[in-house]
mmCIF file of C-alpha atoms in Angstrom:
data_model
loop_
_atom_site.group_PDB
_atom_site.id
_atom_site.type_symbol
_atom_site.label_atom_id
_atom_site.label_comp_id
_atom_site.label_asym_id
_atom_site.label_seq_id
_atom_site.Cartn_x
_atom_site.Cartn_y
_atom_site.Cartn_z
ATOM 1 C CA MET R 1 92.619 158.994 84.430
ATOM 2 C CA GLU R 2 89.844 161.168 85.484
ATOM 3 C CA LEU R 3 88.072 163.976 83.535
ATOM 4 C CA VAL R 4 89.014 166.706 86.004
ATOM 5 C CA TRP R 5 92.702 166.011 85.004
ATOM 6 C CA LEU R 6 91.922 166.755 81.550
ATOM 7 C CA GLN R 7 89.812 169.928 82.388
ATOM 8 C CA ASP R 8 93.001 171.012 84.600
ATOM 9 C CA PHE R 9 95.447 170.246 81.616
ATOM 10 C CA VAL R 10 93.227 172.251 79.360
ATOM 11 C CA ALA R 11 93.033 175.414 81.782
ATOM 12 C CA LEU R 12 96.791 175.265 82.397
ATOM 13 C CA ALA R 13 97.710 175.040 78.711
ATOM 14 C CA GLU R 14 95.442 178.086 78.147
ATOM 15 C CA THR R 15 96.534 180.428 81.032
ATOM 16 C CA GLY R 16 100.291 179.140 81.244
ATOM 17 C CA ASN R 17 100.053 179.939 84.906
ATOM 18 C CA PHE R 18 99.456 177.446 87.888
ATOM 19 C CA SER R 19 97.656 179.956 90.284
ATOM 20 C CA ARG R 20 95.418 181.493 87.468
ATOM 21 C CA ALA R 21 94.645 177.878 86.518
ATOM 22 C CA ALA R 22 93.882 176.786 89.861
ATOM 23 C CA GLU R 23 91.568 179.895 90.471
ATOM 24 C CA LEU R 24 89.491 178.979 87.379
ATOM 25 C CA ARG R 25 89.208 175.406 88.453
ATOM 26 C CA HIS R 26 87.983 176.585 91.915
ATOM 27 C CA VAL R 27 90.916 174.443 93.696
ATOM 28 C CA THR R 28 93.805 175.348 95.773
ATOM 29 C CA GLN R 29 97.086 175.720 93.844
ATOM 30 C CA PRO R 30 98.758 172.671 95.697
ATOM 31 C CA ALA R 31 95.763 170.601 94.749
ATOM 32 C CA PHE R 32 95.801 171.707 91.373
ATOM 33 C CA SER R 33 99.522 170.854 91.023
ATOM 34 C CA ARG R 34 99.125 167.341 92.501
ATOM 35 C CA ARG R 35 96.192 166.658 89.791
ATOM 36 C CA ILE R 36 98.611 167.845 87.043
ATOM 37 C CA ARG R 37 101.404 165.500 88.173
ATOM 38 C CA SER R 38 98.797 162.772 88.513
ATOM 39 C CA LEU R 39 97.766 163.330 84.907
ATOM 40 C CA GLU R 40 101.540 163.308 83.816
ATOM 41 C CA LYS R 41 102.185 160.103 85.675
ATOM 42 C CA TRP R 42 99.043 158.550 83.937
ATOM 43 C CA VAL R 43 100.326 159.551 80.575
ATOM 44 C CA GLY R 44 103.847 158.530 81.076
ATOM 45 C CA ALA R 45 105.314 162.022 79.994
ATOM 46 C CA GLN R 46 106.133 165.531 81.213
ATOM 47 C CA LEU R 47 103.282 167.730 79.636
ATOM 48 C CA PHE R 48 104.653 171.007 80.961
ATOM 49 C CA ASP R 49 108.008 172.802 81.402
ATOM 50 C CA ARG R 50 107.734 174.564 84.732
ATOM 51 C CA THR R 51 109.498 178.010 85.030
ATOM 52 C CA ALA R 52 109.561 181.011 87.527
ATOM 53 C CA ASN R 53 107.517 182.641 84.657
ATOM 54 C CA GLY R 54 104.695 180.076 84.464
ATOM 55 C CA ALA R 55 104.155 176.738 82.717
ATOM 56 C CA THR R 56 104.696 176.125 78.813
ATOM 57 C CA LEU R 57 103.761 173.041 77.024
ATOM 58 C CA THR R 58 106.510 170.486 75.964
ATOM 59 C CA ALA R 59 106.276 168.672 72.749
ATOM 60 C CA ALA R 60 104.448 165.940 74.433
ATOM 61 C CA GLY R 61 102.034 168.220 75.896
ATOM 62 C CA GLN R 62 101.433 169.924 72.599
ATOM 63 C CA ARG R 63 100.491 166.545 71.127
ATOM 64 C CA PHE R 64 98.138 165.618 74.012
ATOM 65 C CA ARG R 65 96.408 169.010 73.863
ATOM 66 C CA ALA R 66 95.524 168.255 70.279
ATOM 67 C CA ASP R 67 92.870 165.670 71.391
ATOM 68 C CA ALA R 68 92.536 166.770 75.003
ATOM 69 C CA GLU R 69 90.051 169.569 74.441
ATOM 70 C CA ARG R 70 88.006 167.454 72.029
ATOM 71 C CA LEU R 71 87.940 164.585 74.389
ATOM 72 C CA VAL R 72 86.595 167.092 77.421
ATOM 73 C CA GLN R 73 83.963 168.468 74.987
ATOM 74 C CA GLN R 74 82.937 165.019 74.151
ATOM 75 C CA ALA R 75 82.748 163.869 77.615
ATOM 76 C CA LEU R 76 80.668 166.792 78.723
ATOM 77 C CA SER R 77 78.498 166.529 75.596
ATOM 78 C CA LEU R 78 77.862 162.916 76.269
ATOM 79 C CA ARG R 79 76.905 163.660 79.737
ATOM 80 C CA GLU R 80 74.543 166.102 78.971
ATOM 81 C CA GLU R 81 72.947 164.026 76.257
ATOM 82 C CA THR R 82 72.734 161.295 78.816
ATOM 83 C CA ARG R 83 70.954 163.265 81.497
ATOM 84 C CA ALA R 84 68.587 164.422 78.719
ATOM 85 C CA VAL R 85 67.561 160.878 77.708
ATOM 86 C CA ALA R 86 67.317 159.928 81.437
ATOM 87 C CA SER R 87 65.037 162.856 82.070
ATOM 88 C CA ARG R 88 62.825 161.849 79.094
ATOM 89 C CA GLU R 89 62.853 158.287 80.179
ATOM 90 C CA PHE R 90 61.942 159.361 83.834
ATOM 91 C CA ARG R 91 58.905 161.043 82.556
ATOM 92 C CA THR R 92 58.152 158.529 79.936
ATOM 93 C CA LEU R 93 54.845 156.586 80.518
ATOM 94 C CA ARG R 94 54.785 152.914 79.148
ATOM 95 C CA PHE R 95 51.484 151.249 78.362
ATOM 96 C CA ALA R 96 50.698 147.740 77.145
ATOM 97 C CA VAL R 97 47.329 147.912 75.657
ATOM 98 C CA THR R 98 45.290 145.179 74.218
ATOM 99 C CA GLN R 99 44.878 145.570 70.382
ATOM 100 C CA THR R 100 41.401 146.392 70.128
ATOM 101 C CA LEU R 101 41.697 149.129 72.599
ATOM 102 C CA SER R 102 44.793 150.185 70.960
ATOM 103 C CA PHE R 103 42.945 151.699 68.139
ATOM 104 C CA THR R 104 39.333 152.237 69.498
ATOM 105 C CA PHE R 105 39.748 153.834 73.081
ATOM 106 C CA PHE R 106 43.444 154.611 73.742
ATOM 107 C CA PRO R 107 43.952 157.384 71.004
ATOM 108 C CA GLY R 108 40.997 159.464 72.305
ATOM 109 C CA TRP R 109 42.015 158.793 75.892
ATOM 110 C CA MET R 110 45.526 159.958 75.467
ATOM 111 C CA ARG R 111 44.416 163.099 73.467
ATOM 112 C CA ASP R 112 42.004 164.075 76.310
ATOM 113 C CA PHE R 113 44.828 163.677 79.045
ATOM 114 C CA GLY R 114 47.280 165.583 76.952
ATOM 115 C CA GLN R 115 44.969 168.526 76.673
ATOM 116 C CA ARG R 116 44.946 168.734 80.441
ATOM 117 C CA THR R 117 48.438 167.466 81.476
ATOM 118 C CA ASP R 118 52.085 167.647 80.782
ATOM 119 C CA PHE R 119 53.669 164.157 80.681
ATOM 120 C CA GLY R 120 56.923 163.166 78.658
ATOM 121 C CA GLU R 121 56.692 160.590 75.981
ATOM 122 C CA ILE R 122 53.944 157.731 75.698
ATOM 123 C CA GLN R 123 55.304 154.568 74.904
ATOM 124 C CA LEU R 124 52.475 152.221 73.324
ATOM 125 C CA ASN R 125 52.903 148.565 73.304
ATOM 126 C CA THR R 126 50.031 146.363 72.061
ATOM 127 C CA GLY R 127 49.260 142.585 71.858
ATOM 128 C CA SER R 128 46.924 140.010 73.243
ATOM 129 C CA LEU R 129 46.041 140.165 76.855
ATOM 130 C CA VAL R 130 48.510 137.379 77.719
ATOM 131 C CA VAL R 131 51.175 139.394 76.134
ATOM 132 C CA CYS R 132 50.230 142.648 77.836
ATOM 133 C CA GLN R 133 49.908 140.775 81.218
ATOM 134 C CA GLN R 134 53.490 139.371 80.885
ATOM 135 C CA MET R 135 54.717 143.038 79.931
ATOM 136 C CA LEU R 136 53.157 144.326 83.249
ATOM 137 C CA GLU R 137 54.368 141.358 85.271
ATOM 138 C CA ARG R 138 57.909 141.775 84.072
ATOM 139 C CA GLY R 139 57.983 145.471 84.836
ATOM 140 C CA GLN R 140 58.360 146.295 81.012
ATOM 141 C CA VAL R 141 55.451 148.623 81.348
ATOM 142 C CA HIS R 142 53.835 150.950 83.799
ATOM 143 C CA PHE R 143 50.174 150.324 82.986
ATOM 144 C CA LEU R 144 48.132 147.758 81.198
ATOM 145 C CA VAL R 145 44.918 148.929 79.424
ATOM 146 C CA GLY R 146 42.353 146.146 78.954
ATOM 147 C CA HIS R 147 38.597 145.195 79.075
ATOM 148 C CA ARG R 148 37.001 143.409 82.098
ATOM 149 C CA HIS R 149 33.789 142.087 83.044
ATOM 150 C CA GLY R 150 32.483 142.059 86.574
ATOM 151 C CA GLU R 151 31.545 138.292 86.384
ATOM 152 C CA SER R 152 34.718 137.054 84.821
ATOM 153 C CA ASP R 153 37.234 135.922 87.542
ATOM 154 C CA ASP R 154 39.989 135.719 84.994
ATOM 155 C CA THR R 155 41.660 138.990 85.959
ATOM 156 C CA LEU R 156 45.097 139.973 87.488
ATOM 157 C CA PRO R 157 45.200 139.669 91.384
ATOM 158 C CA GLY R 158 43.944 142.843 92.827
ATOM 159 C CA ASP R 159 46.282 142.799 95.904
ATOM 160 C CA GLU R 160 49.378 142.798 93.345
ATOM 161 C CA TYR R 161 47.714 144.816 90.431
ATOM 162 C CA PRO R 162 45.444 147.350 91.454
ATOM 163 C CA SER R 163 43.028 148.621 88.733
ATOM 164 C CA ARG R 164 40.872 151.641 88.108
ATOM 165 C CA VAL R 165 37.872 151.814 85.803
ATOM 166 C CA VAL R 166 39.018 154.527 82.894
ATOM 167 C CA GLY R 167 35.946 153.573 80.234
ATOM 168 C CA GLN R 168 32.901 151.614 79.428
ATOM 169 C CA ASP R 169 32.310 149.444 76.409
ATOM 170 C CA ARG R 170 30.024 146.451 75.666
ATOM 171 C CA LEU R 171 30.110 143.374 73.640
ATOM 172 C CA VAL R 172 27.371 143.031 70.724
ATOM 173 C CA ALA R 173 26.481 139.628 69.164
ATOM 174 C CA VAL R 174 26.449 140.558 65.225
ATOM 175 C CA SER R 175 25.714 139.204 61.859
ATOM 176 C CA GLY R 176 26.736 140.804 58.341
ATOM 177 C CA VAL R 177 23.687 141.487 55.769
ATOM 178 C CA ASP R 178 23.223 140.479 52.440
ATOM 179 C CA GLU R 179 22.571 142.630 49.346
ATOM 180 C CA ASN R 180 18.750 143.071 50.664
ATOM 181 C CA ALA R 181 20.086 144.372 54.095
ATOM 182 C CA ALA R 182 18.847 141.012 55.424
ATOM 183 C CA PRO R 183 21.033 139.307 58.172
ATOM 184 C CA PHE R 184 23.070 136.279 57.097
ATOM 185 C CA TRP R 185 22.479 134.769 60.406
ATOM 186 C CA SER R 186 20.064 134.847 63.256
ATOM 187 C CA ALA R 187 20.670 133.666 66.930
ATOM 188 C CA LYS R 188 18.573 130.741 66.389
ATOM 189 C CA GLY R 189 19.961 129.602 63.033
ATOM 190 C CA ASP R 190 18.072 129.072 60.026
ATOM 191 C CA ALA R 191 15.864 125.950 59.144
ATOM 192 C CA GLY R 192 17.494 123.970 61.870
ATOM 193 C CA LYS R 193 21.137 124.998 60.814
ATOM 194 C CA THR R 194 23.221 126.447 63.676
ATOM 195 C CA ALA R 195 24.639 129.794 63.007
ATOM 196 C CA PRO R 196 28.565 129.384 62.617
ATOM 197 C CA TYR R 197 30.163 131.054 65.568
ATOM 198 C CA LEU R 198 33.420 133.056 65.359
ATOM 199 C CA GLY R 199 35.291 133.219 68.471
ATOM 200 C CA TYR R 200 38.569 134.410 70.181
ATOM 201 C CA SER R 201 41.919 132.363 70.756
ATOM 202 C CA ALA R 202 43.036 131.603 74.491
ATOM 203 C CA ASP R 203 45.201 134.477 74.541
ATOM 204 C CA SER R 204 42.461 136.981 73.968
ATOM 205 C CA GLY R 205 41.089 138.844 76.856
ATOM 206 C CA LEU R 206 37.576 139.118 75.070
ATOM 207 C CA GLY R 207 37.900 135.305 74.684
ATOM 208 C CA ARG R 208 38.385 134.711 78.466
ATOM 209 C CA ILE R 209 35.529 136.961 79.270
ATOM 210 C CA LEU R 210 33.111 135.325 76.907
ATOM 211 C CA SER R 211 34.257 131.999 77.899
ATOM 212 C CA SER R 212 33.236 132.567 81.646
ATOM 213 C CA LEU R 213 29.790 133.819 80.997
ATOM 214 C CA ARG R 214 27.138 131.375 80.642
ATOM 215 C CA ALA R 215 24.998 133.877 78.845
ATOM 216 C CA THR R 216 27.056 133.531 75.810
ATOM 217 C CA GLU R 217 25.997 129.715 75.417
ATOM 218 C CA ARG R 218 23.113 130.663 73.369
ATOM 219 C CA LEU R 219 25.616 131.461 70.507
ATOM 220 C CA ARG R 220 28.370 129.082 71.351
ATOM 221 C CA ARG R 221 26.533 125.907 70.349
ATOM 222 C CA SER R 222 29.937 124.340 69.772
ATOM 223 C CA GLN R 223 33.084 124.362 71.669
ATOM 224 C CA HIS R 224 35.139 124.731 68.480
ATOM 225 C CA PRO R 225 34.153 127.895 66.773
ATOM 226 C CA VAL R 226 34.709 127.960 62.742
ATOM 227 C CA VAL R 227 37.113 130.811 63.022
ATOM 228 C CA THR R 228 39.178 132.002 66.225
ATOM 229 C CA SER R 229 41.304 135.016 66.311
ATOM 230 C CA HIS R 230 42.890 136.818 69.532
ATOM 231 C CA LEU R 231 42.226 140.076 67.436
ATOM 232 C CA ALA R 232 38.474 141.314 67.395
ATOM 233 C CA ALA R 233 39.419 143.559 64.231
ATOM 234 C CA ALA R 234 40.343 140.379 62.292
ATOM 235 C CA LEU R 235 36.888 138.981 62.978
ATOM 236 C CA VAL R 236 34.851 141.938 61.679
ATOM 237 C CA PRO R 237 35.525 141.219 57.729
ATOM 238 C CA MET R 238 34.710 137.743 58.413
ATOM 239 C CA VAL R 239 31.331 138.725 59.909
ATOM 240 C CA ARG R 240 30.558 141.170 57.458
ATOM 241 C CA ALA R 241 31.355 138.656 54.712
ATOM 242 C CA GLY R 242 28.683 136.160 56.236
ATOM 243 C CA HIS R 243 30.981 133.541 57.709
ATOM 244 C CA GLY R 244 29.082 133.580 60.920
ATOM 245 C CA ILE R 245 27.962 135.401 64.204
ATOM 246 C CA ALA R 246 30.493 136.980 66.617
ATOM 247 C CA TRP R 247 30.757 138.902 69.728
ATOM 248 C CA LEU R 248 32.348 142.193 68.990
ATOM 249 C CA PRO R 249 33.204 145.271 70.977
ATOM 250 C CA PHE R 250 30.756 148.179 70.387
ATOM 251 C CA SER R 251 33.929 150.849 70.343
ATOM 252 C CA LEU R 252 35.053 148.718 67.297
ATOM 253 C CA ILE R 253 32.048 148.310 65.227
ATOM 254 C CA GLU R 254 29.875 151.478 66.123
ATOM 255 C CA SER R 255 30.432 152.698 62.566
ATOM 256 C CA GLU R 256 29.502 149.537 60.982
ATOM 257 C CA LEU R 257 26.303 149.103 62.969
ATOM 258 C CA LYS R 258 25.430 153.112 62.004
ATOM 259 C CA ALA R 259 26.160 152.207 58.344
ATOM 260 C CA GLY R 260 24.129 148.939 58.478
ATOM 261 C CA HIS R 261 26.862 146.678 57.477
ATOM 262 C CA LEU R 262 26.552 144.784 60.689
ATOM 263 C CA VAL R 263 23.271 143.975 62.782
ATOM 264 C CA PRO R 264 22.858 142.738 66.267
ATOM 265 C CA VAL R 265 21.293 139.216 66.560
ATOM 266 C CA LEU R 266 20.260 139.610 70.177
ATOM 267 C CA SER R 267 18.257 142.348 72.184
ATOM 268 C CA GLU R 268 20.176 145.085 74.086
ATOM 269 C CA ASP R 269 19.397 143.428 77.267
ATOM 270 C CA GLU R 270 21.424 140.546 76.156
ATOM 271 C CA GLU R 271 24.557 142.790 75.343
ATOM 272 C CA ILE R 272 27.515 142.237 77.629
ATOM 273 C CA ALA R 273 28.593 145.241 79.473
ATOM 274 C CA LEU R 274 32.333 145.734 79.746
ATOM 275 C CA GLU R 275 34.752 147.933 81.801
ATOM 276 C CA VAL R 276 38.034 149.490 80.303
ATOM 277 C CA CYS R 277 40.340 149.231 83.261
ATOM 278 C CA LEU R 278 43.974 150.582 83.912
ATOM 279 C CA PHE R 279 45.997 148.098 85.745
ATOM 280 C CA ARG R 280 49.424 148.677 87.627
ATOM 281 C CA CYS R 281 51.664 146.895 89.777
ATOM 282 C CA ALA R 282 51.524 147.371 93.446
ATOM 283 C CA THR R 283 54.922 148.309 93.745
ATOM 284 C CA PRO R 284 55.870 152.077 93.442
ATOM 285 C CA LEU R 285 56.318 153.392 89.859
ATOM 286 C CA THR R 286 58.322 156.466 88.608
ATOM 287 C CA PRO R 287 56.946 159.902 89.882
ATOM 288 C CA ALA R 288 55.478 160.592 86.438
ATOM 289 C CA ALA R 289 53.702 157.248 86.375
ATOM 290 C CA GLU R 290 52.289 157.740 89.922
ATOM 291 C CA ARG R 291 50.956 161.256 89.137
ATOM 292 C CA PHE R 292 49.131 159.856 86.026
ATOM 293 C CA TRP R 293 47.621 157.078 88.420
ATOM 294 C CA ASP R 294 46.375 159.826 90.770
ATOM 295 C CA LEU R 295 44.481 161.519 88.154
ATOM 296 C CA PHE R 296 41.854 158.956 88.304
ATOM 297 C CA GLY R 297 39.395 158.490 91.171
ATOM 298 C CA ASN R 298 39.105 155.874 93.904
ATOM 299 C CA GLU R 299 40.490 152.412 93.244
ATOM 300 C CA ASP R 300 37.416 150.431 92.341
ATOM 301 C CA GLY R 301 36.780 147.650 94.761
ATOM 302 C CA SER R 302 36.521 144.539 92.671
ATOM 303 C CA ALA R 303 40.361 144.321 91.695
#
């Protein structure tokens, strides 16, 4: 059974005239008549009495009409709703954003672009770097937003996953302070006591960066930090409470530093510069995603 048969039926039931109904349906009368016969064959009952004066509904036709008009309307509404969903989906931009950047960098970044461009829905997925990479590799998202350091080689292969730099950040080694505003810990330790190190799990992008940089050995006296987390935000209260020293993104702790709740334990030249990068698959994306990608400058040469 085809939807056009139901639409033909409704037109004939309303007009009672094959010629007029065929005209309304923009089809020749012979073709229209064939489609009505096909519908009756599918139903298994005669729906119209044909006379020289036109066509009238049989009892079966009257029963069929009771739901046919509703079915036509539901089918057309379903089609329009489905097209609307498909259109929104076609314009949707799907991002996988590492958790720290999802509430430090991403909101303001999206606000800035929202003021200049008209994209559809923004779908935000967050997780550790490993989770975000898996979403990108599986095609579940168009883009990945994460930190990267130039000396760290633990990145997605650039030939398969191009990237563009969209922001800057840095890692700062910090300690909490006591009631006298004195740091709980120094980078050298106190009285021969090594400062406890609060680190990142293997799934963390920041952890991967730090593990690849020799400069951080000054703080990583042990290969087994006293606390590990894949989420930098989870380490902030631990540092504030005096449990140890941690490398934390400046974007995350800027207000804590200004308020004096956290203090650097190394000089500024020992901070670790980071790039905030936008990654994608090399394969073609949706037109909306490609337009978003084109908003950024030239592809950086390191990825």
